[in-house]
XYZ file of C-alpha atoms in Angstrom:
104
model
C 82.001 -52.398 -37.638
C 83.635 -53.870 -40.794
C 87.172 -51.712 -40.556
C 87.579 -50.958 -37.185
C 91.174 -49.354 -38.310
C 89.186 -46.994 -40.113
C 86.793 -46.426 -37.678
C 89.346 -45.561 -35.131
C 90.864 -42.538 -37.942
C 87.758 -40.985 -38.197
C 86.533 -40.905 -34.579
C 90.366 -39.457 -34.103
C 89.710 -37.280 -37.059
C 86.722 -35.835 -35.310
C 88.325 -35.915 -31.652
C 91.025 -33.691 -33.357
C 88.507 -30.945 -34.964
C 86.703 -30.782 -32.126
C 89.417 -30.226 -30.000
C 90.926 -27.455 -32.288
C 87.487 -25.981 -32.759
C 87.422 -25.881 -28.445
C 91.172 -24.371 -28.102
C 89.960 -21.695 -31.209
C 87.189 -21.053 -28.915
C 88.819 -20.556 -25.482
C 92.001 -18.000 -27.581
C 88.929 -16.042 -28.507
C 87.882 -15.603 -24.784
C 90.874 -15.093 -23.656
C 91.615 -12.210 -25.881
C 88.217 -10.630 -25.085
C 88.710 -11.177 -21.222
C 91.803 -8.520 -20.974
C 91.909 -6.238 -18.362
C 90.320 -2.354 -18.789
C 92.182 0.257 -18.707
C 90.779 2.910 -16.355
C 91.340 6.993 -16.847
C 90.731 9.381 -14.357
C 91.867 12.194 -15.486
C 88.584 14.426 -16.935
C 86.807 16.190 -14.486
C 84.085 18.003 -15.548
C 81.297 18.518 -17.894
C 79.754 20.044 -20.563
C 76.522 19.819 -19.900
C 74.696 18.412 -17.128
C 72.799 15.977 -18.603
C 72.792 12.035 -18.780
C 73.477 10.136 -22.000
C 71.380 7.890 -24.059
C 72.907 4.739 -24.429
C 75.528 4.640 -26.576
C 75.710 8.389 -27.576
C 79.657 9.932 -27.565
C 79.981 10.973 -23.628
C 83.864 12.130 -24.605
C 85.111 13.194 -27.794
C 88.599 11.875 -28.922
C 90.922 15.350 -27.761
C 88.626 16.775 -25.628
C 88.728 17.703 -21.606
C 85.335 17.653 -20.666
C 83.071 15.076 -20.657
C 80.201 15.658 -22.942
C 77.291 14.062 -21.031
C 77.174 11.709 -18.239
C 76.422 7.583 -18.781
C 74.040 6.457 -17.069
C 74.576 4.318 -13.605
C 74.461 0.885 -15.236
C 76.994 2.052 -18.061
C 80.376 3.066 -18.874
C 82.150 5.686 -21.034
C 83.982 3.163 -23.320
C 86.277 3.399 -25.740
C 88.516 1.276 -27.971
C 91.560 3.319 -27.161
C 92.642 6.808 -25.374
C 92.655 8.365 -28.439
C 89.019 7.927 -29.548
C 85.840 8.813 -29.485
C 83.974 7.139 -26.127
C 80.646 5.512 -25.787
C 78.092 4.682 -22.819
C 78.120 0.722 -22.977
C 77.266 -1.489 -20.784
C 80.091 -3.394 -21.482
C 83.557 -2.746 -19.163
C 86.341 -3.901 -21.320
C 88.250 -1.638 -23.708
C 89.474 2.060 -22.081
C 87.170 3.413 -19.439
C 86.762 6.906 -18.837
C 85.486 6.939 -15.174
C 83.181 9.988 -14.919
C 82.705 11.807 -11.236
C 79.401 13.172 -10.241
C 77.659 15.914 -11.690
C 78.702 17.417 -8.012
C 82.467 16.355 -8.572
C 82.015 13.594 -6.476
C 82.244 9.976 -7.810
């Protein structure tokens, strides 16, 4: 090593960006680890049927549900006020869906 000064700056120059790029990383996480937000409040159906994966089981507005996901899946949304898919993921706003026999 010829300039161990500069040396030092750029090993602290990369220390530094990888450390940023590591805190960028973790925020990210963090903002996709919130909590769900589970609804209860639909009851029924339309039809008595199961969903494909993601295909609309509740219309934004609507009271019934319009299929049921299937037991590995949620009826997710981004918000109350939207349309919901079956996903497998559980983040986002959850419309938990009873039984076709109106149990859970």
């Amino acid at each position: 090593i010829s300039n161990p000064t500069a040396y030092f700056a750029m090993l602290l120059k990369w220390v530094f960006l990888s450390l940023s790029i590591f805190l960028a990383y973790e925020a990210n996480c963090h903002v996709l680890g919130k909590r769900s937000i589970s609804d209860t409040s639909i009851h029924g159906y339309l039809t008595e049927r199961i969903c494909w994966w993601n295909e609309v089981c509740k219309e934004e507005f609507q009271s019934l549900f319009r299929c049921r996901c299937p037991t590995w899946s949620y009826c997710r949304a981004p918000g109350r006020y939207y349309n919901a898919f079956c996903s497998m993921t559980a983040t986002g706003y959850i419309w938990t869906q009873p039984g076709f026999d109106g149990n859970s």
